[in-house]
Amino acid sequence: LTSHGRAAKMALEYRLITEVFQPAGYNIHLLFFEDMRLKPDQFIAHVAFLLGLRINYNIIQRTLFETSPEHMRQIQKSLNQSHNYNTTKSTFAGLSNKGRNRMKVRKA
């Protein structure tokens, strides 16, 4: 499909969902990428609510912080600055000093 074709298909799907399925009694919840990108904590809390999950808001915020690109860069930077960089890097990646993946070998 061309980009125009994909857009038309998405518009048709959106219209079916909002004008056909919802009025017919289907329980439809619209989730938008922009909401996820701009307000990830609220988005996650909303999805958890829709799924019937009770998640502490502090846990959501901590998870977002710990998986953020900035935090991952800090972790990588601290690993790089470690005086045992090769050992730390190998252990962190699950590799032996010779570059073999010992996790895969052990589980195979």
JSON list of C-alpha atoms in Angstrom, two decimals:
[
{"chain": "A", "resi": 1, "resn": "LEU", "atom": "CA", "xyz": [0.00, 0.00, 0.00]},
{"chain": "A", "resi": 2, "resn": "THR", "atom": "CA", "xyz": [1.06, 3.54, -0.63]},
{"chain": "A", "resi": 3, "resn": "SER", "atom": "CA", "xyz": [1.13, 6.02, 2.23]},
{"chain": "A", "resi": 4, "resn": "HIS", "atom": "CA", "xyz": [-2.16, 7.42, 0.94]},
{"chain": "A", "resi": 5, "resn": "GLY", "atom": "CA", "xyz": [-3.64, 3.89, 0.90]},
{"chain": "A", "resi": 6, "resn": "ARG", "atom": "CA", "xyz": [-2.45, 3.21, 4.45]},
{"chain": "A", "resi": 7, "resn": "ALA", "atom": "CA", "xyz": [-3.94, 6.49, 5.65]},
{"chain": "A", "resi": 8, "resn": "ALA", "atom": "CA", "xyz": [-7.25, 5.69, 3.97]},
{"chain": "A", "resi": 9, "resn": "LYS", "atom": "CA", "xyz": [-7.27, 2.22, 5.53]},
{"chain": "A", "resi": 10, "resn": "MET", "atom": "CA", "xyz": [-6.57, 3.67, 8.99]},
{"chain": "A", "resi": 11, "resn": "ALA", "atom": "CA", "xyz": [-9.35, 6.24, 8.54]},
{"chain": "A", "resi": 12, "resn": "LEU", "atom": "CA", "xyz": [-11.78, 3.50, 7.54]},
{"chain": "A", "resi": 13, "resn": "GLU", "atom": "CA", "xyz": [-10.79, 1.35, 10.53]},
{"chain": "A", "resi": 14, "resn": "TYR", "atom": "CA", "xyz": [-11.18, 4.28, 12.89]},
{"chain": "A", "resi": 15, "resn": "ARG", "atom": "CA", "xyz": [-14.61, 5.05, 11.46]},
{"chain": "A", "resi": 16, "resn": "LEU", "atom": "CA", "xyz": [-15.72, 1.41, 11.76]},
{"chain": "A", "resi": 17, "resn": "ILE", "atom": "CA", "xyz": [-14.57, 1.28, 15.36]},
{"chain": "A", "resi": 18, "resn": "THR", "atom": "CA", "xyz": [-16.16, 4.55, 16.45]},
{"chain": "A", "resi": 19, "resn": "GLU", "atom": "CA", "xyz": [-19.32, 4.51, 14.33]},
{"chain": "A", "resi": 20, "resn": "VAL", "atom": "CA", "xyz": [-20.15, 0.79, 14.04]},
{"chain": "A", "resi": 21, "resn": "PHE", "atom": "CA", "xyz": [-18.59, -1.29, 16.79]},
{"chain": "A", "resi": 22, "resn": "GLN", "atom": "CA", "xyz": [-19.04, 1.08, 19.74]},
{"chain": "A", "resi": 23, "resn": "PRO", "atom": "CA", "xyz": [-22.74, 1.76, 19.03]},
{"chain": "A", "resi": 24, "resn": "ALA", "atom": "CA", "xyz": [-23.24, -2.00, 18.56]},
{"chain": "A", "resi": 25, "resn": "GLY", "atom": "CA", "xyz": [-22.17, -2.51, 22.18]},
{"chain": "A", "resi": 26, "resn": "TYR", "atom": "CA", "xyz": [-18.54, -3.51, 21.78]},
{"chain": "A", "resi": 27, "resn": "ASN", "atom": "CA", "xyz": [-16.34, -2.25, 24.57]},
{"chain": "A", "resi": 28, "resn": "ILE", "atom": "CA", "xyz": [-13.79, -0.24, 22.61]},
{"chain": "A", "resi": 29, "resn": "HIS", "atom": "CA", "xyz": [-11.05, 1.89, 24.15]},
{"chain": "A", "resi": 30, "resn": "LEU", "atom": "CA", "xyz": [-9.10, 4.10, 21.81]},
{"chain": "A", "resi": 31, "resn": "LEU", "atom": "CA", "xyz": [-5.41, 4.46, 22.61]},
{"chain": "A", "resi": 32, "resn": "PHE", "atom": "CA", "xyz": [-3.36, 7.06, 20.78]},
{"chain": "A", "resi": 33, "resn": "PHE", "atom": "CA", "xyz": [0.38, 6.99, 20.14]},
{"chain": "A", "resi": 34, "resn": "GLU", "atom": "CA", "xyz": [0.62, 10.72, 20.91]},
{"chain": "A", "resi": 35, "resn": "ASP", "atom": "CA", "xyz": [-0.73, 10.11, 24.42]},
{"chain": "A", "resi": 36, "resn": "MET", "atom": "CA", "xyz": [1.79, 7.34, 24.99]},
{"chain": "A", "resi": 37, "resn": "ARG", "atom": "CA", "xyz": [4.64, 9.51, 23.74]},
{"chain": "A", "resi": 38, "resn": "LEU", "atom": "CA", "xyz": [3.70, 12.75, 25.49]},
{"chain": "A", "resi": 39, "resn": "LYS", "atom": "CA", "xyz": [2.35, 11.40, 28.80]},
{"chain": "A", "resi": 40, "resn": "PRO", "atom": "CA", "xyz": [3.69, 7.86, 29.19]},
{"chain": "A", "resi": 41, "resn": "ASP", "atom": "CA", "xyz": [2.94, 7.62, 32.91]},
{"chain": "A", "resi": 42, "resn": "GLN", "atom": "CA", "xyz": [-0.72, 8.54, 32.43]},
{"chain": "A", "resi": 43, "resn": "PHE", "atom": "CA", "xyz": [-0.96, 6.27, 29.39]},
{"chain": "A", "resi": 44, "resn": "ILE", "atom": "CA", "xyz": [0.38, 3.27, 31.32]},
{"chain": "A", "resi": 45, "resn": "ALA", "atom": "CA", "xyz": [-1.93, 4.00, 34.26]},
{"chain": "A", "resi": 46, "resn": "HIS", "atom": "CA", "xyz": [-4.89, 4.19, 31.87]},
{"chain": "A", "resi": 47, "resn": "VAL", "atom": "CA", "xyz": [-4.03, 0.91, 30.11]},
{"chain": "A", "resi": 48, "resn": "ALA", "atom": "CA", "xyz": [-3.54, -0.80, 33.48]},
{"chain": "A", "resi": 49, "resn": "PHE", "atom": "CA", "xyz": [-6.95, 0.49, 34.59]},
{"chain": "A", "resi": 50, "resn": "LEU", "atom": "CA", "xyz": [-8.56, -0.80, 31.39]},
{"chain": "A", "resi": 51, "resn": "LEU", "atom": "CA", "xyz": [-7.01, -4.21, 32.04]},
{"chain": "A", "resi": 52, "resn": "GLY", "atom": "CA", "xyz": [-8.24, -4.21, 35.61]},
{"chain": "A", "resi": 53, "resn": "LEU", "atom": "CA", "xyz": [-4.75, -3.93, 37.08]},
{"chain": "A", "resi": 54, "resn": "ARG", "atom": "CA", "xyz": [-3.98, -1.85, 40.13]},
{"chain": "A", "resi": 55, "resn": "ILE", "atom": "CA", "xyz": [-0.47, -0.45, 39.81]},
{"chain": "A", "resi": 56, "resn": "ASN", "atom": "CA", "xyz": [0.99, 2.07, 42.20]},
{"chain": "A", "resi": 57, "resn": "TYR", "atom": "CA", "xyz": [1.69, 5.30, 40.33]},
{"chain": "A", "resi": 58, "resn": "ASN", "atom": "CA", "xyz": [5.15, 5.53, 41.94]},
{"chain": "A", "resi": 59, "resn": "ILE", "atom": "CA", "xyz": [6.06, 2.15, 40.42]},
{"chain": "A", "resi": 60, "resn": "ILE", "atom": "CA", "xyz": [5.02, 3.40, 36.99]},
{"chain": "A", "resi": 61, "resn": "GLN", "atom": "CA", "xyz": [7.18, 6.51, 37.34]},
{"chain": "A", "resi": 62, "resn": "ARG", "atom": "CA", "xyz": [10.15, 4.52, 38.66]},
{"chain": "A", "resi": 63, "resn": "THR", "atom": "CA", "xyz": [9.88, 2.03, 35.80]},
{"chain": "A", "resi": 64, "resn": "LEU", "atom": "CA", "xyz": [9.75, 4.83, 33.24]},
{"chain": "A", "resi": 65, "resn": "PHE", "atom": "CA", "xyz": [12.79, 6.46, 34.82]},
{"chain": "A", "resi": 66, "resn": "GLU", "atom": "CA", "xyz": [14.81, 3.25, 34.99]},
{"chain": "A", "resi": 67, "resn": "THR", "atom": "CA", "xyz": [14.05, 2.36, 31.37]},
{"chain": "A", "resi": 68, "resn": "SER", "atom": "CA", "xyz": [14.50, 5.86, 29.98]},
{"chain": "A", "resi": 69, "resn": "PRO", "atom": "CA", "xyz": [17.21, 6.45, 27.38]},
{"chain": "A", "resi": 70, "resn": "GLU", "atom": "CA", "xyz": [18.88, 8.96, 29.71]},
{"chain": "A", "resi": 71, "resn": "HIS", "atom": "CA", "xyz": [19.12, 6.44, 32.55]},
{"chain": "A", "resi": 72, "resn": "MET", "atom": "CA", "xyz": [20.40, 3.74, 30.20]},
{"chain": "A", "resi": 73, "resn": "ARG", "atom": "CA", "xyz": [23.11, 6.15, 29.00]},
{"chain": "A", "resi": 74, "resn": "GLN", "atom": "CA", "xyz": [24.09, 6.79, 32.63]},
{"chain": "A", "resi": 75, "resn": "ILE", "atom": "CA", "xyz": [24.38, 3.05, 33.26]},
{"chain": "A", "resi": 76, "resn": "GLN", "atom": "CA", "xyz": [26.48, 2.58, 30.11]},
{"chain": "A", "resi": 77, "resn": "LYS", "atom": "CA", "xyz": [28.67, 5.53, 31.05]},
{"chain": "A", "resi": 78, "resn": "SER", "atom": "CA", "xyz": [29.30, 4.12, 34.53]},
{"chain": "A", "resi": 79, "resn": "LEU", "atom": "CA", "xyz": [30.15, 0.74, 32.99]},
{"chain": "A", "resi": 80, "resn": "ASN", "atom": "CA", "xyz": [32.55, 2.40, 30.55]},
{"chain": "A", "resi": 81, "resn": "GLN", "atom": "CA", "xyz": [34.26, 4.33, 33.36]},
{"chain": "A", "resi": 82, "resn": "SER", "atom": "CA", "xyz": [34.67, 1.22, 35.48]},
{"chain": "A", "resi": 83, "resn": "HIS", "atom": "CA", "xyz": [38.31, 0.19, 35.96]},
{"chain": "A", "resi": 84, "resn": "ASN", "atom": "CA", "xyz": [37.24, -3.40, 35.19]},
{"chain": "A", "resi": 85, "resn": "TYR", "atom": "CA", "xyz": [35.52, -2.42, 31.94]},
{"chain": "A", "resi": 86, "resn": "ASN", "atom": "CA", "xyz": [36.20, -5.68, 30.06]},
{"chain": "A", "resi": 87, "resn": "THR", "atom": "CA", "xyz": [35.07, -7.89, 32.93]},
{"chain": "A", "resi": 88, "resn": "THR", "atom": "CA", "xyz": [32.03, -5.73, 33.67]},
{"chain": "A", "resi": 89, "resn": "LYS", "atom": "CA", "xyz": [31.07, -5.48, 30.02]},
{"chain": "A", "resi": 90, "resn": "SER", "atom": "CA", "xyz": [31.38, -9.23, 29.50]},
{"chain": "A", "resi": 91, "resn": "THR", "atom": "CA", "xyz": [29.42, -10.05, 32.63]},
{"chain": "A", "resi": 92, "resn": "PHE", "atom": "CA", "xyz": [26.79, -7.46, 31.79]},
{"chain": "A", "resi": 93, "resn": "ALA", "atom": "CA", "xyz": [26.31, -8.82, 28.29]},
{"chain": "A", "resi": 94, "resn": "GLY", "atom": "CA", "xyz": [26.37, -12.47, 29.39]},
{"chain": "A", "resi": 95, "resn": "LEU", "atom": "CA", "xyz": [29.57, -13.08, 27.42]},
{"chain": "A", "resi": 96, "resn": "SER", "atom": "CA", "xyz": [32.71, -14.85, 28.43]},
{"chain": "A", "resi": 97, "resn": "ASN", "atom": "CA", "xyz": [36.06, -13.10, 28.05]},
{"chain": "A", "resi": 98, "resn": "LYS", "atom": "CA", "xyz": [36.47, -14.77, 24.66]},
{"chain": "A", "resi": 99, "resn": "GLY", "atom": "CA", "xyz": [33.19, -13.29, 23.42]},
{"chain": "A", "resi": 100, "resn": "ARG", "atom": "CA", "xyz": [31.16, -16.48, 23.59]},
{"chain": "A", "resi": 101, "resn": "ASN", "atom": "CA", "xyz": [27.63, -16.22, 24.84]},
{"chain": "A", "resi": 102, "resn": "ARG", "atom": "CA", "xyz": [27.73, -18.51, 27.83]},
{"chain": "A", "resi": 103, "resn": "MET", "atom": "CA", "xyz": [24.04, -17.88, 28.67]},
{"chain": "A", "resi": 104, "resn": "LYS", "atom": "CA", "xyz": [22.93, -19.43, 25.37]},
{"chain": "A", "resi": 105, "resn": "VAL", "atom": "CA", "xyz": [25.41, -22.30, 25.63]},
{"chain": "A", "resi": 106, "resn": "ARG", "atom": "CA", "xyz": [24.40, -23.11, 29.19]},
{"chain": "A", "resi": 107, "resn": "LYS", "atom": "CA", "xyz": [20.68, -23.15, 28.35]},
{"chain": "A", "resi": 108, "resn": "ALA", "atom": "CA", "xyz": [21.01, -25.09, 25.08]}
]
